[in-house]
Amino acid sequence: KNEVEQSPQNLTAQEEEFITINCSYSVGISALHWLQQHPGGGIVSLFMLSSGKKKHGRLIATINIQEKHSSLHITASHPRDSAVYICAVPTQGGSEKLVFGKGTKLTVNP
Amino acid sequence: GAVVSQHPSWVICKSGTSVKIECRSLDFQATTMFWYRQFPKQSLMLMATSNEGSKATYEQGVEKDKFLINHASLTLSTLTVTSAHPEDSSFYICSASIGLAGTDTQYFGPGTRLTVL
């Protein structure tokens, strides 16, 4: 069964700072998910990626399949980016079931 | 993009009552829906997987008689917490998948916060 580690657990940044959140997993996968959970609890899917890099606005996600590692970057961070960021991977290769990291709580101060 | 809704967004009930939570895919047909539970400051934990027209598959340790899942159509799945107790208080989240392959994106609902008094 896949195990997911995220770092850091907590991150405080000043507005406009460049943010990096890391995710490592133990078993080879076909795709990895990055999710955002706001203080109210609602979850938004940010990215699903299986290789290389994806970009959406100020968010960039990269994945290195060989190293079993992914990063989520936020450029020009803003207080509204404050949320918990969670990475999720299949429990095992080809599975629909996901296992989730514990999340990184990001606080961006004005 | 694909939207998943949940209803209600929050519910408070008395111990011993049953609560039904709905999960709908609004603009797509979901072959598979997943139900998760999240306790405070914890990760999401998969409770069960349901496919339209068939019985749900529950994860180890999840009581199927307590958490009844019905997936009556390709756009609706319901989770009923029967005889709820305070320890069932949690954040319940559903997600929906369009395809059958393991690489398909899961679209998450906004969640339902259940408080059992």
mmCIF file of C-alpha atoms in Angstrom:
data_model
loop_
_atom_site.group_PDB
_atom_site.id
_atom_site.type_symbol
_atom_site.label_atom_id
_atom_site.label_comp_id
_atom_site.label_asym_id
_atom_site.label_seq_id
_atom_site.Cartn_x
_atom_site.Cartn_y
_atom_site.Cartn_z
ATOM 1 C CA LYS A 1 0.000 0.000 0.000
ATOM 2 C CA ASN A 2 1.230 3.431 -0.913
ATOM 3 C CA GLU A 3 2.426 5.797 1.758
ATOM 4 C CA VAL A 4 2.415 9.536 1.280
ATOM 5 C CA GLU A 5 4.610 12.078 3.008
ATOM 6 C CA GLN A 6 4.138 15.806 2.674
ATOM 7 C CA SER A 7 6.415 18.584 3.789
ATOM 8 C CA PRO A 8 6.306 20.972 5.404
ATOM 9 C CA GLN A 9 3.311 20.371 7.672
ATOM 10 C CA ASN A 10 2.883 24.080 8.247
ATOM 11 C CA LEU A 11 4.098 26.986 6.191
ATOM 12 C CA THR A 12 3.782 30.700 6.826
ATOM 13 C CA ALA A 13 4.734 33.127 4.114
ATOM 14 C CA GLN A 14 4.516 36.793 3.311
ATOM 15 C CA GLU A 15 2.442 37.961 0.395
ATOM 16 C CA GLU A 16 4.247 37.670 -2.952
ATOM 17 C CA GLU A 17 6.586 34.940 -1.726
ATOM 18 C CA PHE A 18 7.247 31.870 -3.854
ATOM 19 C CA ILE A 19 5.849 28.767 -2.154
ATOM 20 C CA THR A 20 6.907 25.136 -2.555
ATOM 21 C CA ILE A 21 5.124 22.157 -1.045
ATOM 22 C CA ASN A 22 6.569 18.670 -1.443
ATOM 23 C CA CYS A 23 5.023 15.225 -1.680
ATOM 24 C CA SER A 24 6.753 11.849 -1.733
ATOM 25 C CA TYR A 25 5.184 8.451 -2.115
ATOM 26 C CA SER A 26 6.420 4.899 -1.817
ATOM 27 C CA VAL A 27 4.793 2.896 -4.618
ATOM 28 C CA GLY A 28 4.906 3.665 -8.324
ATOM 29 C CA ILE A 29 1.756 5.310 -9.593
ATOM 30 C CA SER A 30 0.032 6.358 -12.778
ATOM 31 C CA ALA A 31 -1.090 9.781 -11.566
ATOM 32 C CA LEU A 32 -0.954 12.070 -8.545
ATOM 33 C CA HIS A 33 -3.545 14.551 -7.335
ATOM 34 C CA TRP A 34 -3.074 17.911 -5.685
ATOM 35 C CA LEU A 35 -6.067 19.197 -3.750
ATOM 36 C CA GLN A 36 -6.845 22.401 -1.902
ATOM 37 C CA GLN A 37 -8.982 22.439 1.235
ATOM 38 C CA HIS A 38 -10.242 25.776 2.495
ATOM 39 C CA PRO A 39 -10.918 26.519 6.176
ATOM 40 C CA GLY A 40 -14.602 25.722 5.699
ATOM 41 C CA GLY A 41 -13.612 22.239 4.598
ATOM 42 C CA GLY A 42 -14.537 22.256 0.932
ATOM 43 C CA ILE A 43 -12.083 20.498 -1.340
ATOM 44 C CA VAL A 44 -11.056 21.609 -4.800
ATOM 45 C CA SER A 45 -9.081 19.490 -7.224
ATOM 46 C CA LEU A 46 -6.098 21.509 -8.411
ATOM 47 C CA PHE A 47 -4.160 19.083 -10.572
ATOM 48 C CA MET A 48 -3.947 15.511 -11.656
ATOM 49 C CA LEU A 49 -0.641 14.759 -13.278
ATOM 50 C CA SER A 50 1.216 11.706 -14.407
ATOM 51 C CA SER A 51 4.410 13.263 -15.771
ATOM 52 C CA GLY A 52 6.252 16.518 -16.240
ATOM 53 C CA LYS A 53 4.622 19.750 -15.267
ATOM 54 C CA LYS A 54 1.229 21.420 -15.273
ATOM 55 C CA LYS A 55 0.434 25.091 -14.779
ATOM 56 C CA HIS A 56 -2.804 26.819 -13.887
ATOM 57 C CA GLY A 57 -2.580 30.500 -13.192
ATOM 58 C CA ARG A 58 -0.078 31.002 -10.366
ATOM 59 C CA LEU A 59 -0.014 27.317 -9.501
ATOM 60 C CA ILE A 60 2.541 24.916 -10.930
ATOM 61 C CA ALA A 61 2.725 21.200 -10.218
ATOM 62 C CA THR A 62 5.636 18.979 -11.152
ATOM 63 C CA ILE A 63 6.187 15.282 -10.799
ATOM 64 C CA ASN A 64 9.218 13.024 -11.071
ATOM 65 C CA ILE A 65 7.931 9.486 -11.502
ATOM 66 C CA GLN A 66 11.365 7.888 -11.108
ATOM 67 C CA GLU A 67 12.013 9.652 -7.813
ATOM 68 C CA LYS A 68 8.400 9.242 -6.646
ATOM 69 C CA HIS A 69 8.196 12.915 -5.818
ATOM 70 C CA SER A 70 5.963 15.833 -6.684
ATOM 71 C CA SER A 71 6.036 19.525 -5.861
ATOM 72 C CA LEU A 72 3.354 22.181 -5.846
ATOM 73 C CA HIS A 73 4.543 25.736 -6.375
ATOM 74 C CA ILE A 74 2.640 28.954 -5.875
ATOM 75 C CA THR A 75 4.087 32.071 -7.449
ATOM 76 C CA ALA A 76 3.347 35.552 -6.086
ATOM 77 C CA SER A 77 1.422 34.122 -3.154
ATOM 78 C CA HIS A 78 -1.630 35.933 -1.855
ATOM 79 C CA PRO A 79 -3.565 35.718 1.433
ATOM 80 C CA ARG A 80 -6.421 34.028 -0.436
ATOM 81 C CA ASP A 81 -4.054 31.128 -1.128
ATOM 82 C CA SER A 82 -4.186 30.317 2.591
ATOM 83 C CA ALA A 83 -5.530 26.772 2.783
ATOM 84 C CA VAL A 84 -4.467 23.194 3.364
ATOM 85 C CA TYR A 85 -2.847 21.596 0.334
ATOM 86 C CA ILE A 86 -3.124 17.844 0.071
ATOM 87 C CA CYS A 87 -1.508 15.386 -2.274
ATOM 88 C CA ALA A 88 -3.140 12.057 -3.018
ATOM 89 C CA VAL A 89 -2.015 8.976 -4.904
ATOM 90 C CA PRO A 90 -3.582 5.624 -5.753
ATOM 91 C CA THR A 91 -3.287 3.092 -2.953
ATOM 92 C CA GLN A 92 -1.508 0.874 -5.450
ATOM 93 C CA GLY A 93 -0.761 0.924 -9.147
ATOM 94 C CA GLY A 94 -3.877 1.276 -11.269
ATOM 95 C CA SER A 95 -6.232 1.558 -8.304
ATOM 96 C CA GLU A 96 -9.047 4.088 -8.244
ATOM 97 C CA LYS A 97 -8.740 4.336 -4.479
ATOM 98 C CA LEU A 98 -6.679 7.224 -3.185
ATOM 99 C CA VAL A 99 -4.531 7.614 -0.120
ATOM 100 C CA PHE A 100 -4.014 11.155 1.104
ATOM 101 C CA GLY A 101 -1.143 13.000 2.640
ATOM 102 C CA LYS A 102 -1.720 14.767 5.948
ATOM 103 C CA GLY A 103 -1.689 18.087 4.186
ATOM 104 C CA THR A 104 0.350 21.265 4.351
ATOM 105 C CA LYS A 105 -1.299 24.181 6.054
ATOM 106 C CA LEU A 106 -0.311 27.356 4.259
ATOM 107 C CA THR A 107 -0.846 30.783 5.747
ATOM 108 C CA VAL A 108 -0.003 33.780 3.611
ATOM 109 C CA ASN A 109 0.166 37.049 5.505
ATOM 110 C CA PRO A 110 -0.458 40.415 3.873
ATOM 111 C CA GLY B 1 -15.595 21.865 -15.387
ATOM 112 C CA ALA B 2 -17.157 18.895 -13.645
ATOM 113 C CA VAL B 3 -19.112 19.830 -10.548
ATOM 114 C CA VAL B 4 -20.086 17.660 -7.620
ATOM 115 C CA SER B 5 -22.561 18.904 -5.052
ATOM 116 C CA GLN B 6 -23.395 17.636 -1.597
ATOM 117 C CA HIS B 7 -26.478 18.232 0.465
ATOM 118 C CA PRO B 8 -26.755 19.249 3.172
ATOM 119 C CA SER B 9 -23.557 21.216 3.739
ATOM 120 C CA TRP B 10 -23.960 20.831 7.468
ATOM 121 C CA VAL B 11 -26.313 18.990 9.767
ATOM 122 C CA ILE B 12 -26.826 18.729 13.498
ATOM 123 C CA CYS B 13 -28.799 15.808 14.819
ATOM 124 C CA LYS B 14 -29.615 14.047 18.044
ATOM 125 C CA SER B 15 -27.950 10.814 19.018
ATOM 126 C CA GLY B 16 -29.862 7.809 17.713
ATOM 127 C CA THR B 17 -31.296 9.476 14.638
ATOM 128 C CA SER B 18 -30.361 8.749 11.051
ATOM 129 C CA VAL B 19 -28.930 11.281 8.642
ATOM 130 C CA LYS B 20 -28.864 11.090 4.850
ATOM 131 C CA ILE B 21 -26.221 12.893 2.811
ATOM 132 C CA GLU B 22 -26.599 13.289 -0.936
ATOM 133 C CA CYS B 23 -23.814 13.491 -3.492
ATOM 134 C CA ARG B 24 -24.665 14.569 -7.024
ATOM 135 C CA SER B 25 -22.593 14.956 -10.155
ATOM 136 C CA LEU B 26 -24.202 17.967 -11.805
ATOM 137 C CA ASP B 27 -22.876 17.950 -15.335
ATOM 138 C CA PHE B 28 -21.484 14.493 -15.917
ATOM 139 C CA GLN B 29 -22.273 10.860 -15.319
ATOM 140 C CA ALA B 30 -20.199 9.302 -12.589
ATOM 141 C CA THR B 31 -19.489 5.624 -12.961
ATOM 142 C CA THR B 32 -17.907 5.518 -9.538
ATOM 143 C CA MET B 33 -18.444 7.571 -6.424
ATOM 144 C CA PHE B 34 -16.310 7.523 -3.331
ATOM 145 C CA TRP B 35 -17.190 8.458 0.241
ATOM 146 C CA TYR B 36 -14.561 9.825 2.598
ATOM 147 C CA ARG B 37 -14.525 10.852 6.223
ATOM 148 C CA GLN B 38 -12.236 13.414 7.764
ATOM 149 C CA PHE B 39 -11.798 13.916 11.484
ATOM 150 C CA PRO B 40 -10.332 17.224 12.738
ATOM 151 C CA LYS B 41 -6.710 17.676 11.760
ATOM 152 C CA GLN B 42 -6.669 14.254 10.106
ATOM 153 C CA SER B 43 -6.303 13.096 6.522
ATOM 154 C CA LEU B 44 -9.254 12.085 4.421
ATOM 155 C CA MET B 45 -9.978 8.393 4.849
ATOM 156 C CA LEU B 46 -11.818 6.360 2.251
ATOM 157 C CA MET B 47 -14.956 4.772 3.649
ATOM 158 C CA ALA B 48 -16.445 3.081 0.613
ATOM 159 C CA THR B 49 -16.540 2.916 -3.145
ATOM 160 C CA SER B 50 -19.816 2.677 -4.981
ATOM 161 C CA ASN B 51 -20.669 1.919 -8.580
ATOM 162 C CA GLU B 52 -24.080 2.630 -10.019
ATOM 163 C CA GLY B 53 -26.428 -0.286 -9.664
ATOM 164 C CA SER B 54 -24.216 -2.432 -7.488
ATOM 165 C CA LYS B 55 -23.453 -2.774 -3.809
ATOM 166 C CA ALA B 56 -20.851 -0.517 -2.321
ATOM 167 C CA THR B 57 -17.447 -1.832 -1.357
ATOM 168 C CA TYR B 58 -16.518 -0.816 2.159
ATOM 169 C CA GLU B 59 -13.035 -0.311 3.515
ATOM 170 C CA GLN B 60 -11.838 -2.406 6.401
ATOM 171 C CA GLY B 61 -13.212 -1.181 9.698
ATOM 172 C CA VAL B 62 -16.194 0.663 8.185
ATOM 173 C CA GLU B 63 -19.528 -0.797 9.284
ATOM 174 C CA LYS B 64 -21.699 -1.283 6.235
ATOM 175 C CA ASP B 65 -24.853 -1.555 8.330
ATOM 176 C CA LYS B 66 -24.137 1.776 9.953
ATOM 177 C CA PHE B 67 -23.097 3.652 6.845
ATOM 178 C CA LEU B 68 -25.612 2.750 4.172
ATOM 179 C CA ILE B 69 -24.652 3.736 0.659
ATOM 180 C CA ASN B 70 -27.053 3.794 -2.250
ATOM 181 C CA HIS B 71 -25.906 4.600 -5.778
ATOM 182 C CA ALA B 72 -29.220 4.629 -7.585
ATOM 183 C CA SER B 73 -28.180 6.521 -10.687
ATOM 184 C CA LEU B 74 -25.106 7.739 -12.511
ATOM 185 C CA THR B 75 -25.536 11.175 -10.944
ATOM 186 C CA LEU B 76 -26.605 10.428 -7.389
ATOM 187 C CA SER B 77 -25.157 8.552 -4.451
ATOM 188 C CA THR B 78 -26.429 8.776 -0.885
ATOM 189 C CA LEU B 79 -24.763 8.004 2.422
ATOM 190 C CA THR B 80 -27.042 7.352 5.373
ATOM 191 C CA VAL B 81 -25.534 7.374 8.839
ATOM 192 C CA THR B 82 -27.874 5.188 10.838
ATOM 193 C CA SER B 83 -28.395 5.555 14.574
ATOM 194 C CA ALA B 84 -25.815 8.303 14.696
ATOM 195 C CA HIS B 85 -23.684 8.769 17.794
ATOM 196 C CA PRO B 86 -21.383 11.615 18.826
ATOM 197 C CA GLU B 87 -18.340 9.663 17.616
ATOM 198 C CA ASP B 88 -19.823 9.800 14.093
ATOM 199 C CA SER B 89 -19.426 13.561 14.122
ATOM 200 C CA SER B 90 -17.085 14.266 11.248
ATOM 201 C CA PHE B 91 -16.694 15.877 7.845
ATOM 202 C CA TYR B 92 -18.041 13.608 5.106
ATOM 203 C CA ILE B 93 -16.861 14.152 1.562
ATOM 204 C CA CYS B 94 -17.810 12.455 -1.656
ATOM 205 C CA SER B 95 -16.016 12.361 -4.960
ATOM 206 C CA ALA B 96 -17.043 11.191 -8.383
ATOM 207 C CA SER B 97 -15.079 9.636 -11.182
ATOM 208 C CA ILE B 98 -16.087 9.712 -14.812
ATOM 209 C CA GLY B 99 -14.291 6.718 -16.162
ATOM 210 C CA LEU B 100 -13.317 3.249 -15.119
ATOM 211 C CA ALA B 101 -9.541 3.587 -15.258
ATOM 212 C CA GLY B 102 -7.496 4.352 -12.198
ATOM 213 C CA THR B 103 -6.036 7.460 -13.753
ATOM 214 C CA ASP B 104 -9.275 9.373 -14.066
ATOM 215 C CA THR B 105 -9.672 12.546 -12.088
ATOM 216 C CA GLN B 106 -11.884 12.428 -9.037
ATOM 217 C CA TYR B 107 -14.074 15.488 -8.648
ATOM 218 C CA PHE B 108 -14.736 16.287 -5.021
ATOM 219 C CA GLY B 109 -17.875 17.578 -3.412
ATOM 220 C CA PRO B 110 -17.727 20.441 -0.915
ATOM 221 C CA GLY B 111 -18.347 18.141 2.032
ATOM 222 C CA THR B 112 -20.977 17.774 4.742
ATOM 223 C CA ARG B 113 -20.207 18.538 8.352
ATOM 224 C CA LEU B 114 -22.138 16.241 10.672
ATOM 225 C CA THR B 115 -22.477 17.029 14.357
ATOM 226 C CA VAL B 116 -24.234 14.490 16.537
ATOM 227 C CA LEU B 117 -25.346 15.773 19.930
#
